[in-house]
Structures are given as structure tokens and as C-alpha cells.
Tab-separated table of C-alpha atoms in Angstrom:
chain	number	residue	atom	x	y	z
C	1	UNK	CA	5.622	-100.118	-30.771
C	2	UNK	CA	3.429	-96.659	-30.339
C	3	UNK	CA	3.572	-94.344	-33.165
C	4	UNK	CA	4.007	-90.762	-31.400
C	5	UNK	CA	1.627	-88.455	-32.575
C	6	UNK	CA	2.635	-86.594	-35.886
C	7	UNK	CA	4.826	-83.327	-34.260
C	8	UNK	CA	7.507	-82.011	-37.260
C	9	UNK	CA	7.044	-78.458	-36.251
C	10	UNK	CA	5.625	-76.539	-33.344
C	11	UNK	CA	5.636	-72.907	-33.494
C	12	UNK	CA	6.072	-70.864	-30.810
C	13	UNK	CA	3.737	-67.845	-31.097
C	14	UNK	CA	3.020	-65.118	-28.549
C	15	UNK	CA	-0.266	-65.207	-26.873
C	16	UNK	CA	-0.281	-61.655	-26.617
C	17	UNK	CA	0.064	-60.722	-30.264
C	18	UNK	CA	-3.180	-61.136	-32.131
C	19	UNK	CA	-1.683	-61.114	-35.517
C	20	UNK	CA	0.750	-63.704	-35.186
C	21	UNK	CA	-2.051	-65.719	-33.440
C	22	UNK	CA	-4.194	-65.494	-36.790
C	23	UNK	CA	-0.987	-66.000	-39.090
C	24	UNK	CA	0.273	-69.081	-37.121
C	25	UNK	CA	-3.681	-70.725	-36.808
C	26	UNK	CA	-3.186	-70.872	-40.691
C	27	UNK	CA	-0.024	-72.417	-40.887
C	28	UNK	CA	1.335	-75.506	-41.689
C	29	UNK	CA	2.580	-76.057	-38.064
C	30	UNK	CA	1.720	-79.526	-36.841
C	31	UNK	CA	1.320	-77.756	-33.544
C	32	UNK	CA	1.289	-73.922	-32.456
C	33	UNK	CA	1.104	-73.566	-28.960
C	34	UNK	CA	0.173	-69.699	-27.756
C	35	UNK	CA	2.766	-69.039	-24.865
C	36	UNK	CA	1.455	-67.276	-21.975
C	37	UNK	CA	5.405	-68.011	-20.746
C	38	UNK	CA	9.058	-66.530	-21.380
C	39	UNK	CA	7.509	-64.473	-24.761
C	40	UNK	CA	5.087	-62.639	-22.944
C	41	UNK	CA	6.020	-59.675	-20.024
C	42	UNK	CA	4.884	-60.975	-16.642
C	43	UNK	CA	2.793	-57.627	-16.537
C	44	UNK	CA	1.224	-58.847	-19.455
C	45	UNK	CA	0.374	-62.826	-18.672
C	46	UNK	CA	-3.250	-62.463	-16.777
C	47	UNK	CA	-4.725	-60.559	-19.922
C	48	UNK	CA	-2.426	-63.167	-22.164
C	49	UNK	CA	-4.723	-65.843	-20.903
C	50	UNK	CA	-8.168	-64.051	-22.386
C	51	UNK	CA	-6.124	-63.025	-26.092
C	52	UNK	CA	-5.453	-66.905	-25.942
C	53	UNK	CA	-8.736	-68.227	-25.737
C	54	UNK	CA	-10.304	-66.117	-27.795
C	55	UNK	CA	-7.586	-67.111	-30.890
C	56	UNK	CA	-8.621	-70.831	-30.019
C	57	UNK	CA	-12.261	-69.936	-29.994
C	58	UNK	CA	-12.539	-67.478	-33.082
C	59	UNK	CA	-9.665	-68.559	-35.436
C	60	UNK	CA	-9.483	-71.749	-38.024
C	61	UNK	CA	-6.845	-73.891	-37.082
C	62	UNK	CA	-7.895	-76.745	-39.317
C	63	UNK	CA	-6.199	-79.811	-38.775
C	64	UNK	CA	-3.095	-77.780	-36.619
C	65	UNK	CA	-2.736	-78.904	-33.246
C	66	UNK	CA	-3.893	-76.313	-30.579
C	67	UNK	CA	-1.552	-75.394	-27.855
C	68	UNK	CA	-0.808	-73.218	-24.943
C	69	UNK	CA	2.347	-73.304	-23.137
C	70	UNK	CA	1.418	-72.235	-19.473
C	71	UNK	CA	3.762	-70.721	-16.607
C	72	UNK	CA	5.377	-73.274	-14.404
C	73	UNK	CA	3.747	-74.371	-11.929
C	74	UNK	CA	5.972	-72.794	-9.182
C	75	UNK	CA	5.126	-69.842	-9.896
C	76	UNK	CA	1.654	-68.058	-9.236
C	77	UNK	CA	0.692	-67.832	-12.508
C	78	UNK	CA	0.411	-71.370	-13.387
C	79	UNK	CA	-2.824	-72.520	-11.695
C	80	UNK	CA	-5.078	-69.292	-13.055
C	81	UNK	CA	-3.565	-70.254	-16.207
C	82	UNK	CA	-4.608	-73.975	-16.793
C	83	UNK	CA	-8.256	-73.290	-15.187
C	84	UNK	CA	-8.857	-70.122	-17.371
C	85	UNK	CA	-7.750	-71.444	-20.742
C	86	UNK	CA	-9.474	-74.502	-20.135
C	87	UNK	CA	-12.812	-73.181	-18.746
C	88	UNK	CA	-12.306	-70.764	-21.743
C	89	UNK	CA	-11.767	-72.753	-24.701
C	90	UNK	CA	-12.393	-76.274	-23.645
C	91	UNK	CA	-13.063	-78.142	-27.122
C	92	UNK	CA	-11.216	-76.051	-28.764
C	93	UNK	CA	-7.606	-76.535	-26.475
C	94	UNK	CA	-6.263	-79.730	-27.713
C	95	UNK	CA	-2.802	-79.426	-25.558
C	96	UNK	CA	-1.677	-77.793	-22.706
C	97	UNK	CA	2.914	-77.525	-22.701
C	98	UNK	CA	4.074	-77.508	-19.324
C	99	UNK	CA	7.283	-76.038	-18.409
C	100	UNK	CA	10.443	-76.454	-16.939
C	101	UNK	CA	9.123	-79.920	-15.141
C	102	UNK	CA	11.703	-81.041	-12.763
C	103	UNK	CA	10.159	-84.195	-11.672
C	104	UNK	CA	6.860	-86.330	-12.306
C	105	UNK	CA	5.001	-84.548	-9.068
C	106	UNK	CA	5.110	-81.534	-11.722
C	107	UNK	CA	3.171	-83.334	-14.428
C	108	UNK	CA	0.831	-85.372	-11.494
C	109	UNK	CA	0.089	-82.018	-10.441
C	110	UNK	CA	-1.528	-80.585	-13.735
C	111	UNK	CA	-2.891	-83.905	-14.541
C	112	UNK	CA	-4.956	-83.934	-11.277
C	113	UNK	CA	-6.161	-80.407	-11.866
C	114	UNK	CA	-6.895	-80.952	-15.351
C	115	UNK	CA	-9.225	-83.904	-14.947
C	116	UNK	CA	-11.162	-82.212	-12.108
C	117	UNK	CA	-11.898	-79.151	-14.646
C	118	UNK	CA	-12.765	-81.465	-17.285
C	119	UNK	CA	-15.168	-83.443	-15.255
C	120	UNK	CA	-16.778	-80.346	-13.449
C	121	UNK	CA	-16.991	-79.011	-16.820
C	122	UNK	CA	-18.526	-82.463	-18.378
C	123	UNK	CA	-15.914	-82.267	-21.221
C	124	UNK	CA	-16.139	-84.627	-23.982
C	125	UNK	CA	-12.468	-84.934	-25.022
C	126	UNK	CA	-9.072	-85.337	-22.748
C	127	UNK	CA	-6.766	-82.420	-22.847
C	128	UNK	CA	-3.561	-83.915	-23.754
C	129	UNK	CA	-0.003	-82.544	-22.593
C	130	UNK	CA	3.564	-81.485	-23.727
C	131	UNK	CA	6.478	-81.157	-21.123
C	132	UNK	CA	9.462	-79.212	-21.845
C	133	UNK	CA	12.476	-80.732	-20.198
C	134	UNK	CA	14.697	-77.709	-19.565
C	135	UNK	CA	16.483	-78.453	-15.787
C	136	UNK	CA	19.312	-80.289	-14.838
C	137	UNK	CA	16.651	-81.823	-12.619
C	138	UNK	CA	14.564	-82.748	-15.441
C	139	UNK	CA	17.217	-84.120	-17.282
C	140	UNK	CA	18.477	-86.269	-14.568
C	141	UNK	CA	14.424	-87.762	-14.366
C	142	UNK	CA	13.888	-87.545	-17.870
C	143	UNK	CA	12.204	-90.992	-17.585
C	144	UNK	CA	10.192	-90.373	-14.639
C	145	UNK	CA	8.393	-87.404	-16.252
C	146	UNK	CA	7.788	-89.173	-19.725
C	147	UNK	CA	5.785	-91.711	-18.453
C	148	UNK	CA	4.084	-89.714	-15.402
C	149	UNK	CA	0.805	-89.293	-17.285
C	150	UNK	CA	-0.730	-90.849	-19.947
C	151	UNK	CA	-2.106	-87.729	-21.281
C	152	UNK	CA	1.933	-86.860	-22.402
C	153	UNK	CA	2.214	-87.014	-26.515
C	154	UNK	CA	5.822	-85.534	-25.862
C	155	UNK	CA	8.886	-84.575	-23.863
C	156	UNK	CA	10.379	-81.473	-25.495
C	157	UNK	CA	14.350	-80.482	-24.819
C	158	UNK	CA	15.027	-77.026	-23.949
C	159	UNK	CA	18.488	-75.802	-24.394
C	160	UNK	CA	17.946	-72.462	-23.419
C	161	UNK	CA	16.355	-72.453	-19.693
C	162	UNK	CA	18.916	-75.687	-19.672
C	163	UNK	CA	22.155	-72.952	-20.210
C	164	UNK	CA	21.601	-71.377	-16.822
C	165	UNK	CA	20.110	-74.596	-15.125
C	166	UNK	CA	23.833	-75.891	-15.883
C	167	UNK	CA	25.209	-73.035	-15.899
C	168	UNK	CA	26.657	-73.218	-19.304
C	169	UNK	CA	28.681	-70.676	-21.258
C	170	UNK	CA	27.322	-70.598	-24.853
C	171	UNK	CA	26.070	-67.567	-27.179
C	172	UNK	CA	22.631	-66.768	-28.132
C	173	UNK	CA	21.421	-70.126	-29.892
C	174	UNK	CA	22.510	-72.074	-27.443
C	175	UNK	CA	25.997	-73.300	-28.741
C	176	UNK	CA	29.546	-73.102	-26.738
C	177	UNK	CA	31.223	-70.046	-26.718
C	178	UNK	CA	34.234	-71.953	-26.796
C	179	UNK	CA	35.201	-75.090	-29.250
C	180	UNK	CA	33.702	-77.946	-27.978
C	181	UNK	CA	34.696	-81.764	-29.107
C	182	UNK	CA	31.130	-82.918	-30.218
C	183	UNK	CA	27.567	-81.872	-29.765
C	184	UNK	CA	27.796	-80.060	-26.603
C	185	UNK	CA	24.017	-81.062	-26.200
C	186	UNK	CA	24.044	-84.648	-26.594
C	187	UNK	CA	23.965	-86.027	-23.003
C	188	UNK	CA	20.813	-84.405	-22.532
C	189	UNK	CA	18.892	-84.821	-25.791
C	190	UNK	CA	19.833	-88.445	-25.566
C	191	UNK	CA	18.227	-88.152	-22.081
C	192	UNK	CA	14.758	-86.663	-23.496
C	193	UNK	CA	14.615	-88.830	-26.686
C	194	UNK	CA	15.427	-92.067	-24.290
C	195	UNK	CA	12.722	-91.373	-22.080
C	196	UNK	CA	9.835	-90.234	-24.703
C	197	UNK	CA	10.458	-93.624	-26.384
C	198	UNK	CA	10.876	-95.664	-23.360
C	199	UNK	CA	6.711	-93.928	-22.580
C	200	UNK	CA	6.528	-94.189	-26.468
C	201	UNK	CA	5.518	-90.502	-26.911
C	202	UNK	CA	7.386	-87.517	-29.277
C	203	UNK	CA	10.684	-86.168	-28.774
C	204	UNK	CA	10.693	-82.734	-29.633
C	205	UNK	CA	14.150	-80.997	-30.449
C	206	UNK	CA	15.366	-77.488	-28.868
C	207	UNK	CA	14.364	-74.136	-30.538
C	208	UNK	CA	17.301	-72.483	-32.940
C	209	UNK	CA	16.799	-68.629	-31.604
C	210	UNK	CA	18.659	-67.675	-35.201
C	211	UNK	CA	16.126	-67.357	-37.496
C	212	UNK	CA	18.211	-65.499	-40.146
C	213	UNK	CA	20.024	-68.573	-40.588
C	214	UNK	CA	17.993	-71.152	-42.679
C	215	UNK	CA	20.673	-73.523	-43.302
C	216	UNK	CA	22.149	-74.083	-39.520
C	217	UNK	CA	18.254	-74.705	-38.744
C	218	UNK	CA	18.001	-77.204	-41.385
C	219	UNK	CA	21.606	-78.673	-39.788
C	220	UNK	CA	20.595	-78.662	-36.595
C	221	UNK	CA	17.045	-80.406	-37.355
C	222	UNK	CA	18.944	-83.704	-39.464
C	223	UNK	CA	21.591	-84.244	-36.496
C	224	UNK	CA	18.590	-84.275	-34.300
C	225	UNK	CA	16.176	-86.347	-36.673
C	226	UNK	CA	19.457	-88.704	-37.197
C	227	UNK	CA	19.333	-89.114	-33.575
C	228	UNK	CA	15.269	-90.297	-33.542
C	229	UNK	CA	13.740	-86.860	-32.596
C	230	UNK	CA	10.522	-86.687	-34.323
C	231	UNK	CA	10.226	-83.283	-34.665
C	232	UNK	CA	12.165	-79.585	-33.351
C	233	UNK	CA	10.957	-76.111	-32.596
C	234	UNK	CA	9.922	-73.237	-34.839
C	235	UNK	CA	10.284	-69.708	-32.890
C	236	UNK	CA	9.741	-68.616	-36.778
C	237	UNK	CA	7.270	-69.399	-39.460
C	238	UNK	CA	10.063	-69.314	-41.952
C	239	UNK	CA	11.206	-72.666	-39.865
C	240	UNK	CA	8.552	-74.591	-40.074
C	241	UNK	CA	8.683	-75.544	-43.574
C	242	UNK	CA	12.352	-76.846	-43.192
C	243	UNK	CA	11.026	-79.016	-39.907
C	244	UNK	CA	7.884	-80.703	-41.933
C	245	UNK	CA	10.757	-81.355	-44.535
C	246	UNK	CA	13.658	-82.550	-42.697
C	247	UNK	CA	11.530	-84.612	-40.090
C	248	UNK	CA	9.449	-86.360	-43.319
C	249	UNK	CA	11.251	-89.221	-44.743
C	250	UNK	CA	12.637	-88.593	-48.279
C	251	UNK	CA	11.392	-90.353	-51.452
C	252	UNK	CA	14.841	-92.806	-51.294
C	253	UNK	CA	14.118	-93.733	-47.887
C	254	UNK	CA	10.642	-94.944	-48.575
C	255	UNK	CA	11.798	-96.313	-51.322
C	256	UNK	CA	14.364	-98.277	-49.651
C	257	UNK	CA	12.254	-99.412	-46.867
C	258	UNK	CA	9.483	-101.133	-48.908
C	259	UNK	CA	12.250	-102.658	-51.235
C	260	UNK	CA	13.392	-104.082	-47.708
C	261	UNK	CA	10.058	-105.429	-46.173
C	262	UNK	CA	8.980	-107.208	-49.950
C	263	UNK	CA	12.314	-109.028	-50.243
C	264	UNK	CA	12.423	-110.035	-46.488
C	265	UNK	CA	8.743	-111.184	-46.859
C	266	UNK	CA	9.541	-113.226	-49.801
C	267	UNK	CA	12.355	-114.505	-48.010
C	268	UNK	CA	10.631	-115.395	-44.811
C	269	UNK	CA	8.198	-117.557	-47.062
C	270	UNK	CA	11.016	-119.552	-47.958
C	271	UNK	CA	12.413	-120.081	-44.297
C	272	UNK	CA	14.910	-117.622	-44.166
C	273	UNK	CA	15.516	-115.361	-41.903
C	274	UNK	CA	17.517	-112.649	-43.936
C	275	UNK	CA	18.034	-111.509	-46.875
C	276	UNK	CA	19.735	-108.831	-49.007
C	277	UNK	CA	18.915	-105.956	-51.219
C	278	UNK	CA	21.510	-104.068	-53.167
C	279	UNK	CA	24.174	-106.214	-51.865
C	280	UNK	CA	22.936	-105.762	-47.943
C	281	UNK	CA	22.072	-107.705	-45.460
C	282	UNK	CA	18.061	-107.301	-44.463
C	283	UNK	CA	16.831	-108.399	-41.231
C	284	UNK	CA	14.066	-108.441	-39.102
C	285	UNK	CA	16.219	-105.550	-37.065
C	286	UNK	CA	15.807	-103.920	-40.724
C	287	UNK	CA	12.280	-104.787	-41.226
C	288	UNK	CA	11.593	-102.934	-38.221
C	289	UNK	CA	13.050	-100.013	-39.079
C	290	UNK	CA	11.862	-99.933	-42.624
C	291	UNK	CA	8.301	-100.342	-40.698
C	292	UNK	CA	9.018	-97.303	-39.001
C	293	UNK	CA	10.139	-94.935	-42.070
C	294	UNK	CA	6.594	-96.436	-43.412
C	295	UNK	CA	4.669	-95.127	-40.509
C	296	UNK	CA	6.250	-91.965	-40.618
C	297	UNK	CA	5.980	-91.520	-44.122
C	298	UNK	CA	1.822	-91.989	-43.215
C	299	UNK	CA	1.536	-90.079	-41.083
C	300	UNK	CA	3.314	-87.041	-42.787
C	301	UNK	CA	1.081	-87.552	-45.959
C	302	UNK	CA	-2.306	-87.500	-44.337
């Protein structure tokens, strides 16, 4: 199985504001992608696209992952956007976030443009990409858009562009107005995190608009992690601390899961084919999973 690239936080950060651009390069973001999209005034997104290359060209970003989240590509923004930042930055854009795909024509579509700039340019690396899934439409080909490309590291869910797509009656972060039995969002982040690991890419969980409130950004992060999300949103620096924590397995957990591979290893020797620790059954369905709290637990340490 493909181990998604390491994505506990991504911070949002306006490419029209120079000082958050120089704050968030020195964060400890996995990703920060500079939005030329919904934070910036559509007066304002032709000159976005010189403020952002010239963050991704002058600032240290050490080991963060360089984004910028374009304009969708209905919309007449979109292509200026991709073929300025890239001719712009090149080396120095890692990822480009596409939004509001609908279908996999929308990633084919950037994909194709992309690699003709990069070869007419003679660039040395691929420019990887990031699709928010934010549509009824997209929702309903989920799949189809995960595994369009094999530049995609992830599928990110969008609750917010989602609301009016579905018409939806919640408040301001995205939760019902009205009591609702479960998570209202379920259907459609079990949609997104089906189809990034079907492609074996990240799932990336919604945004949480309420950054005043620590604690339902922490809750909302472990029902999503529970789920398999590998990472969620920051709209805040003050969130992406609680991400890299929540979406890092604990001490226990590590723990647990090399307790779990040693005594089914030792077991295995034997000719078994299970085991138990601490009075519970072990597996190879467990060894599996313990693998994967390993591999996280790398990757997060690094």
C-alpha cells in the first residue's frame, strides 16, 4: 500500500498579504498553499499572482510544502494563473490546489497544461497537484478525480463551497443550523477519503472557519483522523499545531503497534497465524494496521 505524502496541516494564507506570506513560509505547516482564490478580491487576483511568486522565490520555506491554490478553471482567471506562477517560480512551486473539480476532465485539463509549461520551460522537477472536492458533482465522482492524474498527492473535502453546491442550511463553520442525527458531513467525507485511498493519495479534511475555538478544531480533526483522513485545514496558524498533533500517532499507539508486529512475528515463526497481546486477538488484519501507525509515526518524525 502507498504511503500518502506527509499532509497534517495546510494553511491557507492569502496571496495578497505579504506578511502572512513570510509568517506562514516559517511555519510548521506541512503545506501552505498562497490562494489566489475565495481569500483574495477578484479585483485583486492578476496582481495576487506576482505577490505569490515572489514569496516562493524570496522567502525560506525550508522543508514546508509550497502551494498555490489557483481559480477554477471555469473561470477566466484560471489559465493566466497556472502559466504565470509556474513560469514565475518554477523550482520553487512544489504544488499547484485546484478547485472546485467537478469531474476528471478538470484535473486532465491542468495536467495537460502543466506538462507543456514544464517541458517548454525544460523543468527539472514535476509540479505535483491538490484537488479540493467541494461540488455535489465532485462528490458524486470522487473516484474519478482521485485517480485522474498521477501528479494528485491529495483530494481535499470542502464543506463550505459544498453548503451551497447542496444547498445546505448550516451556520458559519459549516454545521446544521438545525439538530442533525450524526455527522451531517459524513456521506461526503467518506466519499473523498474512499477515493484518495482507492488512488492511494492524502485525504485532507474541511477547514473549521472558527478559529477562536481551539477545542471544536481539535474535535473536529480526531472524528476526521478516526475516520482515516490524514490530515485537515488550517485557515489559522494557531491550528496548525493542533493538526500536526492530532494527525501524529500518540506515544500508546506506537507503542501498541510494535508490541503487535513482535508478538505476531514470533508467532508466525511458530506456524501460527494469530496471536494475542494484552488479552487480544492479533492478526495479520492487525499487523497491517500496526504497519500503518509505524509509517505514520515516520513520517511525522522526520
Amino acid at each position: 500500500m502507498t504511503t500518502p505524502p506527509l499532509r497534517r496541516s495546510e494553511l491557507a494564507t492569502p496571496a495578497t498579504s505579504e506578511r502572512m506570506a513570510r509568517k506562514a513560509a516559517a511555519s510548521d505547516a506541512d503545506l501552505v498553499f498562497l490562494d489566489l482564490e475565495d481569500a483574495v478580491a477578484p479585483a485583486l487576483r492578476e496582481e495576487a499572482r506576482g505577490k505569490a511568486v515572489r514569496a516562493l522565490n524570496e522567502y525560506d520555506w525550508g522543508t514546508t510544502v509550497r502551494a498555490v491554490r489557483i481559480n477554477g478553471i471555469h473561470t477566466k482567471w484560471a489559465y493566466g494563473d497556472i502559466v504565470e506562477v509556474v513560469e514565475g517560480a518554477r523550482e520553487n512551486l512544489d504544488t499547484l490546489i485546484v478547485p472546485k473539480a467537478t469531474d476528471a476532465r478538470d484535473v486532465w485539463w491542468v495536467d495537460v497544461l502543466l506538462r507543456q509549461i514544464e517541458e517548454n520551460l525544460g523543468l527539472r522537477k514535476r509540479i505535483r497537484l491538490e484537488v479540493l472536492i467541494e461540488d455535489v458533482a465532485g462528490v458524486a465522482h470522487a473516484e474519478e478525480i482521485a485517480t485522474a492524474s498521477d501528479r494528485l498527492d491529495a483530494v481535499i473535502f470542502g464543506a463550505g463551497d459544498l453548503s451551497v453546491s447542496q444547498g445546505a442550511r448550516v451556520d458559519t463553520n459549516f454545521r446544521p443550523r438545525e439538530p442533525y442525527p450524526g455527522d451531517f458531513w459524513y456521506y461526503a467525507r467518506m466519499q473523498v477519503l474512499t477515493a484518495a485511498r482507492i488512488a492511494g493519495i492524502a485525504a485532507i479534511d474541511a477547514p473549521f472557519p472558527d478559529f477562536g475555538d481551539p477545542e471544536g478544531y481539535a474535535a473536529d480533526a480526531r472524528g476526521a483522523a478516526s475516520l482515516g483522513f490524514h490530515g485537515k485545514w488550517a485557515i489559522h496558524p494557531s491550528q496548525i499545531a493542533l493538526a500536526n498533533d492530532v494527525f501524529r500517532p500518540t506515544e500508546d499507539e506506537v507503542a501498541r503497534a510494535r508490541r503487535n508486529i513482535e508478538a505476531y512475528r514470533a508467532a508466525e515463526a511458530e506456524g501460527l497465524g494469530a496471536t494475542s497481546v494484552d488479552g487480544q486477538l492479533v492478526d495479520a488484519a492487525h499487523v497491517k494496521l500496526a504497519e500503518q501507525v509505524l509509517a505514520q509515526h515516520t513520517a511525522a518524525t522526520r
